[in-house]
Structure formats: structure tokens, C-alpha cells
Coordinates of N, CA and C in Angstrom, one line a residue:
X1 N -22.0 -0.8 38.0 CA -21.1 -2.0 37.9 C -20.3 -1.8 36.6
X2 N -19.1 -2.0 36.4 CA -18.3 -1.9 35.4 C -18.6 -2.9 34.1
X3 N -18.9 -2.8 33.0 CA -19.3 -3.3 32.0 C -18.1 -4.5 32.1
X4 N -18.3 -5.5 31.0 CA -17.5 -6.6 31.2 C -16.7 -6.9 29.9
X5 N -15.5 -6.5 29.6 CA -14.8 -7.2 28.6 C -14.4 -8.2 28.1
X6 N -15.1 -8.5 26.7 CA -14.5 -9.9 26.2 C -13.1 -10.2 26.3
X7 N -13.2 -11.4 26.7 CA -11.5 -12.1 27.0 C -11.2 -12.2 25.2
X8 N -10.2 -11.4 25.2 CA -9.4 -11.9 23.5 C -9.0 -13.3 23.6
X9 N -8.1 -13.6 24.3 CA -7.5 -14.7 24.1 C -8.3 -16.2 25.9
X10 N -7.8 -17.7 25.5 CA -8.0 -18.4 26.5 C -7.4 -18.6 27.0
X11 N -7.2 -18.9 28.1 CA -6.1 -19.0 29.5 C -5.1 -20.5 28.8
X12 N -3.6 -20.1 28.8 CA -3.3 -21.5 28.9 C -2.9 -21.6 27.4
X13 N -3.3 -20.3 26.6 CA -2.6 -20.2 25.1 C -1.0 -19.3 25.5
X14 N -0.1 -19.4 24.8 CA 0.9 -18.9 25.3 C 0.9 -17.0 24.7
X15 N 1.6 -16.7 25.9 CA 2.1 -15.4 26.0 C 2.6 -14.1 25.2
X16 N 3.7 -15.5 24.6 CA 5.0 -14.9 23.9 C 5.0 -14.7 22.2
X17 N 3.2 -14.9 21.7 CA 3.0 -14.7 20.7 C 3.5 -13.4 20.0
X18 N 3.3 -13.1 18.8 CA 4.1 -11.6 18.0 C 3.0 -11.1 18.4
X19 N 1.7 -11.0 18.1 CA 0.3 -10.1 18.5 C 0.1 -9.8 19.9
X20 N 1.0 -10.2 20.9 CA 0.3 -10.0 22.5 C 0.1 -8.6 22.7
X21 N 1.3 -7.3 22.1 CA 1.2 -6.1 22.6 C 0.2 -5.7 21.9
X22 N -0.1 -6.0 20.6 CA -1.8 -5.3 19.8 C -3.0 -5.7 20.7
X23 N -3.1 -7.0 20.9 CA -4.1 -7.2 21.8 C -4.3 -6.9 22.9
X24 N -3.1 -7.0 23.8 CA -2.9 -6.0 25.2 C -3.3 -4.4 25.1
X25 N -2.7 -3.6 24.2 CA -3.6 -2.2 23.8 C -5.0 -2.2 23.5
X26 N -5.0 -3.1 22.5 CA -6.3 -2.8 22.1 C -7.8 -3.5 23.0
X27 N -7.5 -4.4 23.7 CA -8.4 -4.2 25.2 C -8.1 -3.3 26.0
X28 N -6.8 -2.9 26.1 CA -7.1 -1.3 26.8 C -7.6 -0.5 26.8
X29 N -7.7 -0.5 25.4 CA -8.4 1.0 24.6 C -9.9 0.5 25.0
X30 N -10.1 -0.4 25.1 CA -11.9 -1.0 25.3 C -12.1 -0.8 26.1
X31 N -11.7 -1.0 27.1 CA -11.8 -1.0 29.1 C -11.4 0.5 28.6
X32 N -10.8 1.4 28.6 CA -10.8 2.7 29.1 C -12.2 3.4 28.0
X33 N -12.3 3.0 26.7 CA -13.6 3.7 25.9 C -14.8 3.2 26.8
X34 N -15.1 2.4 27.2 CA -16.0 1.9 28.1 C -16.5 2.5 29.6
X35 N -15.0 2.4 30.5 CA -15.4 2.8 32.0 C -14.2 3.7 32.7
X36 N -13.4 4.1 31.3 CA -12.1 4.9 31.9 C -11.5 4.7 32.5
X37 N -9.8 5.2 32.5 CA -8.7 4.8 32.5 C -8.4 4.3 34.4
X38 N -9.5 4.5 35.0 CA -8.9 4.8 36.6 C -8.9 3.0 37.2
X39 N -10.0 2.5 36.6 CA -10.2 0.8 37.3 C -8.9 0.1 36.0
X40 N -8.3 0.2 35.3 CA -7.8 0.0 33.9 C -5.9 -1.0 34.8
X41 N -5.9 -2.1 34.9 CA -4.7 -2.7 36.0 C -4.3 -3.4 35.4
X42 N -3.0 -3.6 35.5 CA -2.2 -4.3 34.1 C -2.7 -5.8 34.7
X43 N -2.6 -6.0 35.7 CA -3.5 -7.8 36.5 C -4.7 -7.4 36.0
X44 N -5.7 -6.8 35.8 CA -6.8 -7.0 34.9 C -6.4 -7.0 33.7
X45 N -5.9 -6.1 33.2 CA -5.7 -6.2 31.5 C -5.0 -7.7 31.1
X46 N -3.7 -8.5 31.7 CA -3.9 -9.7 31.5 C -4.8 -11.1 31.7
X47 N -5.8 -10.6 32.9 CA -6.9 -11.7 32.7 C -7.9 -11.5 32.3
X48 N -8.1 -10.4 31.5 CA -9.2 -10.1 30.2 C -8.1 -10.8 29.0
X49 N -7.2 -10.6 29.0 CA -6.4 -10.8 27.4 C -6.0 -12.3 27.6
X50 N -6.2 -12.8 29.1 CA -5.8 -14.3 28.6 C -4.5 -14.9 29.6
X51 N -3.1 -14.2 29.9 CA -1.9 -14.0 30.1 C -1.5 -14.4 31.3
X52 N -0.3 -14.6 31.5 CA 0.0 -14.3 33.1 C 0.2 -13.0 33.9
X53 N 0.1 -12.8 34.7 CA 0.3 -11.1 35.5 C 1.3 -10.8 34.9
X54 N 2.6 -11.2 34.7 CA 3.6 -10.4 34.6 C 3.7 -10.0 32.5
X55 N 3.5 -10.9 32.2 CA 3.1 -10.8 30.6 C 3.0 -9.4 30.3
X56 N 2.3 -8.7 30.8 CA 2.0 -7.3 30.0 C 3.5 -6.6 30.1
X57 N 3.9 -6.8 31.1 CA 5.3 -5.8 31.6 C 6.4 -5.7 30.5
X58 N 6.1 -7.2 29.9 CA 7.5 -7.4 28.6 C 7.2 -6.4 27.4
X59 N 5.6 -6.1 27.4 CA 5.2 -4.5 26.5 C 5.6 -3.4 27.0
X60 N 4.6 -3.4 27.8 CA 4.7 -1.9 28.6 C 5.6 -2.0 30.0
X61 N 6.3 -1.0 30.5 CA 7.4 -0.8 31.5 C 6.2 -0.7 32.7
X62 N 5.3 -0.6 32.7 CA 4.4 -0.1 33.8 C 2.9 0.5 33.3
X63 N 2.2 0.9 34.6 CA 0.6 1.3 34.1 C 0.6 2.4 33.4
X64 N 1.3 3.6 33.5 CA 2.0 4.2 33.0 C 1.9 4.8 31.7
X65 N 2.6 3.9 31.3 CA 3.1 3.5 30.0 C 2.3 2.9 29.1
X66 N 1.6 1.9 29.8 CA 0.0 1.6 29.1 C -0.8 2.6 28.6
X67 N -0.6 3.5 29.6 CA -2.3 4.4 29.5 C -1.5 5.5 28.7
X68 N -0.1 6.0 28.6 CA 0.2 7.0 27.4 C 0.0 5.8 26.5
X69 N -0.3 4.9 25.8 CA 0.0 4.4 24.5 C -1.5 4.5 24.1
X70 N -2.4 4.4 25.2 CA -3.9 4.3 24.9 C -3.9 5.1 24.8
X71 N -3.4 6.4 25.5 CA -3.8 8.0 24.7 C -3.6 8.2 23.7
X72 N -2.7 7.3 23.0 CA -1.4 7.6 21.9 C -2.9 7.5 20.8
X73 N -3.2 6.1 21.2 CA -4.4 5.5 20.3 C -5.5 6.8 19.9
X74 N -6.0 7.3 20.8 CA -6.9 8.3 20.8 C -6.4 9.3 20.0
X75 N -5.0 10.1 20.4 CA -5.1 11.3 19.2 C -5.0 10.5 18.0
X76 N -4.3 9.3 17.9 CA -4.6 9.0 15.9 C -5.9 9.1 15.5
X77 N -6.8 8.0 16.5 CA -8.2 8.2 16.1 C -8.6 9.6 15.8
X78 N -8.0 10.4 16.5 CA -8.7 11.8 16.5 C -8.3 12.6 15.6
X79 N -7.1 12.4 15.3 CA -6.3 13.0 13.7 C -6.9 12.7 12.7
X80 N -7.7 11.6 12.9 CA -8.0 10.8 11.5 C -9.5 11.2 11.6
X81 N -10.4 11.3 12.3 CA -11.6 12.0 12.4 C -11.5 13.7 12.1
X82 N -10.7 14.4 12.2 CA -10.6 15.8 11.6 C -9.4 16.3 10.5
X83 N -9.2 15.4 9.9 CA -8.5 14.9 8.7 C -9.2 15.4 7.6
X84 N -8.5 16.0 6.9 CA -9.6 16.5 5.4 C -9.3 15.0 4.3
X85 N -10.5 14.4 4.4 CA -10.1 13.6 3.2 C -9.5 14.1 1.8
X86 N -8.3 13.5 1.7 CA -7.6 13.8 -0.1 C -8.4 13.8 -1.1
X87 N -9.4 13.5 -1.1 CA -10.5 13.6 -2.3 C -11.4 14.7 -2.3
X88 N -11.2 15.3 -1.1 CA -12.2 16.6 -0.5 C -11.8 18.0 -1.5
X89 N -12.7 18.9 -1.4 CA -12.8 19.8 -2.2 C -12.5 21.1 -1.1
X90 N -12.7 20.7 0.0 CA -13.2 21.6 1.3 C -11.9 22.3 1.7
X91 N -11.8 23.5 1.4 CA -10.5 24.8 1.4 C -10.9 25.7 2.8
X92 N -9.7 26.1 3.1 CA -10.1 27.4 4.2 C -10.9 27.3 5.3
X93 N -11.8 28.4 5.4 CA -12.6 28.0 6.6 C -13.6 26.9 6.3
X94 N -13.9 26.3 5.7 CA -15.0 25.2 5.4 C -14.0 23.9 6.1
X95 N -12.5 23.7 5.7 CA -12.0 22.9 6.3 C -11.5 22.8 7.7
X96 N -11.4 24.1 8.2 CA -11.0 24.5 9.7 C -12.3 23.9 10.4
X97 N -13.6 24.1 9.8 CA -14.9 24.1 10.4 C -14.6 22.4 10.5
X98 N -14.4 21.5 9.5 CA -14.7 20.3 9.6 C -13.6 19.8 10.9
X99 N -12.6 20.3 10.6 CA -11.6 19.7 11.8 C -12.1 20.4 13.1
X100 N -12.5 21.0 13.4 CA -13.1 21.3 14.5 C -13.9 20.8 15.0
X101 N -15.0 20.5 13.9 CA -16.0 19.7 14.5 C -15.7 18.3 14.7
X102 N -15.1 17.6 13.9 CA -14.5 16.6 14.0 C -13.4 16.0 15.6
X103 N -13.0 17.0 16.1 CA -12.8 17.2 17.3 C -13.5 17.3 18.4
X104 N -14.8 18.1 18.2 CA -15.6 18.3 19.5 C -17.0 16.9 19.3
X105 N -16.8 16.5 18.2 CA -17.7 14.9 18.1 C -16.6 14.1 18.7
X106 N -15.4 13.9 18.2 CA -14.5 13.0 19.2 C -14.5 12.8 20.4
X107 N -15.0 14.2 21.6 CA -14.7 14.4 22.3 C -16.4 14.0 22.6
X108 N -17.2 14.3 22.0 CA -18.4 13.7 22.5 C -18.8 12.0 22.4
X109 N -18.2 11.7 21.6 CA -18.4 10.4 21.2 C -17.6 9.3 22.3
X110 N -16.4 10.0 22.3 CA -15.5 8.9 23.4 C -15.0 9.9 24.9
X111 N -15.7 10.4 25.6 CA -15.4 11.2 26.7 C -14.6 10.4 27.7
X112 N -14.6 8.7 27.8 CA -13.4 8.7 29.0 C -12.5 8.7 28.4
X113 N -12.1 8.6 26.7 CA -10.4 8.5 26.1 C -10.1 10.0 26.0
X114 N -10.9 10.7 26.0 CA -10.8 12.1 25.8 C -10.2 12.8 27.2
X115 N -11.2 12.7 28.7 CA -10.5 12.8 29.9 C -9.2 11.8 29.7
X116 N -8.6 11.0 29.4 CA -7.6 10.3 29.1 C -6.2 10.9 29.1
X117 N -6.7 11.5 27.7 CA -5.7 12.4 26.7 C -5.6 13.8 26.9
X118 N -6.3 14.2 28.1 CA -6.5 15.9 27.9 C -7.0 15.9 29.8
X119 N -7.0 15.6 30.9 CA -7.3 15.2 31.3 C -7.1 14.5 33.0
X120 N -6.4 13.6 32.9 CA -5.9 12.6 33.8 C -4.2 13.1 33.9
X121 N -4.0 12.0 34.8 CA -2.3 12.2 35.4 C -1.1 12.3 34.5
X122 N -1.8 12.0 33.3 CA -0.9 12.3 31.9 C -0.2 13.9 31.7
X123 N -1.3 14.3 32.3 CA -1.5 15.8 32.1 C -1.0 16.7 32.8
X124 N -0.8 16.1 34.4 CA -1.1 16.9 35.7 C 0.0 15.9 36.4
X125 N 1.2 16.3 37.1 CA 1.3 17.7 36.8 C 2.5 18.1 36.1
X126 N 2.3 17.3 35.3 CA 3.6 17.5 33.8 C 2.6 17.0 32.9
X127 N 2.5 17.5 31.8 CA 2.7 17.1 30.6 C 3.7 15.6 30.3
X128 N 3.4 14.6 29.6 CA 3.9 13.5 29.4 C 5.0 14.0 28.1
X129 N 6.0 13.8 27.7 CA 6.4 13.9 26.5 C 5.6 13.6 25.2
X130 N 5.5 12.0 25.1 CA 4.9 11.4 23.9 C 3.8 12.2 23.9
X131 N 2.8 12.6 24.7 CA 1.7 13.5 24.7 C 1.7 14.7 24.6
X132 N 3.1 15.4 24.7 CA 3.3 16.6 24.1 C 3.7 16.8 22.9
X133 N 4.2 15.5 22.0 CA 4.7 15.6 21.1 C 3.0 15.0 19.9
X134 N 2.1 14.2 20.3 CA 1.0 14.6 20.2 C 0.2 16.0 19.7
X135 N 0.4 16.4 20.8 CA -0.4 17.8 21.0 C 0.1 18.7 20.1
X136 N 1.6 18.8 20.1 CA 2.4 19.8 18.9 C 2.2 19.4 18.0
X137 N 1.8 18.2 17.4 CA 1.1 17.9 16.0 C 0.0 18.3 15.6
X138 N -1.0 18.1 16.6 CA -2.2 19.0 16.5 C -1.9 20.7 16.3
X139 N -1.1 21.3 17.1 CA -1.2 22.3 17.2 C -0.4 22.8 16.1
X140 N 0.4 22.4 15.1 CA 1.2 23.2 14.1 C 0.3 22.6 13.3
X141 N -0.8 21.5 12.6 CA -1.7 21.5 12.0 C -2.7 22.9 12.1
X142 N -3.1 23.1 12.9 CA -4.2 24.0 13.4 C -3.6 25.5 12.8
X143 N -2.3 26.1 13.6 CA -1.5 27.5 13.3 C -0.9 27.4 11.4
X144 N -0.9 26.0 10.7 CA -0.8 26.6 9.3 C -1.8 26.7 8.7
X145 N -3.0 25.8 8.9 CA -4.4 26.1 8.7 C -4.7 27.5 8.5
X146 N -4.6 28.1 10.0 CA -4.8 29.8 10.2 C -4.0 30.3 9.3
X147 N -2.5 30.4 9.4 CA -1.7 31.6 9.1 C -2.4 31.8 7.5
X148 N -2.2 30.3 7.1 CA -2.9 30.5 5.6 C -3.7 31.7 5.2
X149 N -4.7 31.5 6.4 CA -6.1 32.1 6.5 C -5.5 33.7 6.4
X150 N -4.7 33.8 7.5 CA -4.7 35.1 7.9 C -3.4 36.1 7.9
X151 N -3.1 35.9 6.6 CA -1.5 36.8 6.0 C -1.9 38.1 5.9
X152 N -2.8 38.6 6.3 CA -3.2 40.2 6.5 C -2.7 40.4 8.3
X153 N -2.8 39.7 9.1 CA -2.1 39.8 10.3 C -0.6 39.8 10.9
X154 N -0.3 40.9 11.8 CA 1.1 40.1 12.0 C 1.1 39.3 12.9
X155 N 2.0 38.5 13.2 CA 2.7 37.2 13.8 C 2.0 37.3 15.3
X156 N 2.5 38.2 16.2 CA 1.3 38.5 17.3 C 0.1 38.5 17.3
X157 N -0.9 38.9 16.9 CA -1.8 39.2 16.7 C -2.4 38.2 15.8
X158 N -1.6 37.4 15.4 CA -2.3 36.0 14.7 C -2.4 34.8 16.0
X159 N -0.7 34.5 16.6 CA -1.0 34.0 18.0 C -2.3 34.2 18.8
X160 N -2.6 35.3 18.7 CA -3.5 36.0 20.1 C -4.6 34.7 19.5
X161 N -5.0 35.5 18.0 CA -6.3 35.0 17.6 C -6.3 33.5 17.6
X162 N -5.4 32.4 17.3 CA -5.0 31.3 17.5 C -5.4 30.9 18.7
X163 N -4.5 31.5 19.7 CA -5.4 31.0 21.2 C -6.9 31.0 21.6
X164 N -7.3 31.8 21.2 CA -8.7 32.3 21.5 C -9.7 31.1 20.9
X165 N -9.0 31.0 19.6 CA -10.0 30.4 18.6 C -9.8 29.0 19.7
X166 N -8.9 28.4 19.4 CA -8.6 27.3 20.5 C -9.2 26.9 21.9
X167 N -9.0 28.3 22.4 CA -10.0 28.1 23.9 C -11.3 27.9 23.4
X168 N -12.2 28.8 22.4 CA -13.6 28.7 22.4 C -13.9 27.1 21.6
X169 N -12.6 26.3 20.8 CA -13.5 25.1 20.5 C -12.8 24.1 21.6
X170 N -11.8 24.2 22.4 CA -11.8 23.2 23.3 C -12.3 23.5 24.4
X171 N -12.9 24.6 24.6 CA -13.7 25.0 25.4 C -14.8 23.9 25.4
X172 N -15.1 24.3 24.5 CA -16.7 23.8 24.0 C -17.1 22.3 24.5
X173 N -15.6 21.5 24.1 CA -15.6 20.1 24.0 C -15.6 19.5 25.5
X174 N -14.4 20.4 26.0 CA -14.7 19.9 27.2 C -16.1 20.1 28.2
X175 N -16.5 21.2 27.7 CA -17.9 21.5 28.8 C -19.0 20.7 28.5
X176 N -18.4 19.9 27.0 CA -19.5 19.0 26.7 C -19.2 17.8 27.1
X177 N -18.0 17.5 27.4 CA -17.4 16.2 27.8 C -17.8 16.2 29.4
X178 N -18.0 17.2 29.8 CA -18.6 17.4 31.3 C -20.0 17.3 31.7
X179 N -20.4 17.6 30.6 CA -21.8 17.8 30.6 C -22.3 19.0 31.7
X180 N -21.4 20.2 31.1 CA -21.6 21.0 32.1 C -22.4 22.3 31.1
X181 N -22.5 22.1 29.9 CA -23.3 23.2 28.8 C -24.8 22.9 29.2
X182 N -25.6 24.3 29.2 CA -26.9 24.2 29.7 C -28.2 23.6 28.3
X183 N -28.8 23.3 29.2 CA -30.0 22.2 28.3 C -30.8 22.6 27.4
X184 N -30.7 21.8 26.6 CA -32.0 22.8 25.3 C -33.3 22.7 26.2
X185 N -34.2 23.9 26.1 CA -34.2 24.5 25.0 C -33.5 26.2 25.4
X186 N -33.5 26.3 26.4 CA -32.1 27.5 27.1 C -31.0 27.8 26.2
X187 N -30.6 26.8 25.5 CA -29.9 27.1 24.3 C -30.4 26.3 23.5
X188 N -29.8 26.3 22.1 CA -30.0 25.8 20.7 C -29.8 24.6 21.0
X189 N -30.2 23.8 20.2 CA -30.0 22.2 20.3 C -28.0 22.0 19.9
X190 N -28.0 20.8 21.0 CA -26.6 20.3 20.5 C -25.9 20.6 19.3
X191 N -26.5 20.0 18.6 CA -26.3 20.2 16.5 C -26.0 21.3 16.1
X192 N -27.2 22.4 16.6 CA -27.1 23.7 16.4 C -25.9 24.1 16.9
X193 N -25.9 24.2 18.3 CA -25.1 25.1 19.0 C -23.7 25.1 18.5
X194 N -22.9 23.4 18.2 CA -21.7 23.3 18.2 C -21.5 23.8 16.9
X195 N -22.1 24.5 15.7 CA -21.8 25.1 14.4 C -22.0 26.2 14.8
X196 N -22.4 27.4 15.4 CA -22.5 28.3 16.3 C -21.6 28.8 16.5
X197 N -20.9 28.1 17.4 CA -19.7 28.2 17.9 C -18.2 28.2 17.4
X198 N -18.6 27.3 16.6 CA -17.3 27.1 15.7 C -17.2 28.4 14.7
X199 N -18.7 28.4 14.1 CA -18.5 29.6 13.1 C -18.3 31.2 14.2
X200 N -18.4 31.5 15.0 CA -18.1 32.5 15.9 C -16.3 32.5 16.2
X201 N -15.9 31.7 16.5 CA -14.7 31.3 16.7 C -13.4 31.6 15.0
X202 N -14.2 31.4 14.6 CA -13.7 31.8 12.8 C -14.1 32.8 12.3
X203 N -14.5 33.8 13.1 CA -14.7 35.2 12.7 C -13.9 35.8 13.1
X204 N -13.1 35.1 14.3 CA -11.3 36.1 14.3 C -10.4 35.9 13.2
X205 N -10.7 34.7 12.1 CA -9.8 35.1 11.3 C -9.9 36.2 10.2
X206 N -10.9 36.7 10.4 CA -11.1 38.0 9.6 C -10.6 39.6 10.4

């Protein structure tokens, strides 16, 4: 049975407030972190928030359009979880390792915003724009990280390793987000494994 979201607001408060579209998102984000994006109906999302049916529409153009903004939500969260804090000392591969891992906890921690963003009809069978423009943030993050790393390689042969590295940590995330990686003690504990992996993955930049 589908867990039950607190109503933000009470029936009968008006609509046309400045906050409706924060609150409208951000019960989305709850209802999909909770039971994912598929039961997720703009006539539910206004009688959890309070609203009339048509209320949400004056935000979002459609369901659509809701559930890219919830994604939208998820990569900040996720930018900001594999973020090197400004106070941080952590250079090179010590920082590649934290954004990485910072990623594959993301992905373990919130698996239906994760199927969401990486995933769902967002994905399939186009790419969404705002979600590709997402993604190219991540990904020119990631390729200056490397090149940094790796000015002894040329330009090909840096790509290659780029990809690779990529598959083996979103690899990872997703087969954990599946629950499809086999069980300790067959392998190393969770903890273990995902430093494992990452540090294996960062032996191409050498």
C-alpha cells in the first residue's frame, strides 16, 4: 500500500498564493522519494497540497513537466552530494573518489528519484532536453576532473578511459539501485565493495 503524504496545505485556503509551485514540487519530490514517479497524478498531487485539480496546470504544463522538474530536483541534490566542499583539501584522485562515491550513495539512498532521472520515460525514448542539459553538467564536471588527471594521454584515448571509468561507476549504482549485485559474503561487504570499485576504475587514469 502506498505510504501516505502529509497534506501541506488545507482545503479551502486559496490557490493563487506565491509559494503554490514550491509546495506543488516539493510534495512531488516526497511522493516520488517515497513510492516513485509512476502512481505520482497531478489530481493527487493537488489533493495532497490542498488545491483544486486544475491549480497545478498554472505551474506545470502537464505530468510531464512535473516529473522533469522533480528530476531537475534530484541532479541538484546530487551535484551537491558529490560537490568538493570549498574548504576541502581533497585534490585529484581523492576528489574524483569522493564524487563518485557521493553518486553511487545518491543512488543508493534515493533509488525511485534515481530510476526517475536515469531511468523512466524521461529517458526513453528521447532524452528530455532539461535532462540532457543536466547530464552535460555532470559530464564536463567529470572530463575536466580527468583531463587534469591525465595530460600524459591523447584526447582519444583519454575519451576511451572516460567512458569506461563511467560505465564501471554507473555501473555499479545502477546494479545497486536494482539490487541486482550479489550478496555478502560472495562478495565484500557493500562498504567495501563500492571503494573497490571506484579505486579500480581510477587506475585508468594512470
Amino acid at each position: 500500500m502506498p505510504k501516505k503524504v502529509t497534506k501541506i496545505e488545507r482545503r479551502g485556503q486559496p490557490s493563487h498564493r506565491e509559494d503554490l509551485r514550491r509546495d506543488l514540487l516539493a510534495a512531488a519530490v516526497e511522493i516520488v522519494a517515497r513510492e516513485g514517479h509512476e502512481g505520482l497524478t497531478m489530481r493527487r498531487l493537488a489533493e495532497i497540497v490542498g488545491v483544486s485539480p486544475g491549480a497545478p496546470y498554472h505551474h506545470f504544463a502537464d505530468r510531464r513537466a512535473l516529473l522533469i522538474a522533480v528530476a531537475l530536483e534530484g541532479y541538484r541534490t546530487m551535484f551537491e552530494k558529490t560537490a568538493i566542499p570549498s574548504d576541502s583539501e581533497m585534490t585529484g584522485e581523492t576528489a574524483l573518489s569522493h564524487s563518485f562515491l557521493g553518486f553511487i550513495r545518491f543512488a543508493v539512498e534515493n533509488p525511485h528519484t534515481f530510476t526517475l532521472m536515469y531511468e523512466s520515460e524521461l529517458i526513453r525514448p528521447q532524452l528530455a532536453p532539461e535532462l540532457a542539459t543536466a547530464q552535460e553538467q555532470g559530464f564536463q564536471q567529470l572530463r575536466g576532473e580527468v583531463t587534469a588527471l591525465t595530460t600524459h594521454l591523447s584526447d582519444r584515448e583519454r575519451a576511451v578511459r572516460i567512458a569506461t571509468i563511467w560505465c564501471a561507476v554507473f555501473g555499479y549504482a545502477l546494479q545497486s539501485n536494482r539490487a541486482m549485485l550479489r550478496a555478502y559474503p560472495l562478495e565484500p561487504a557493500p562498504d567495501e565493495l563500492v571503494l573497490e570499485v571506484i579505486q579500480q576504475a581510477l587506475r585508468l587514469l594512470h
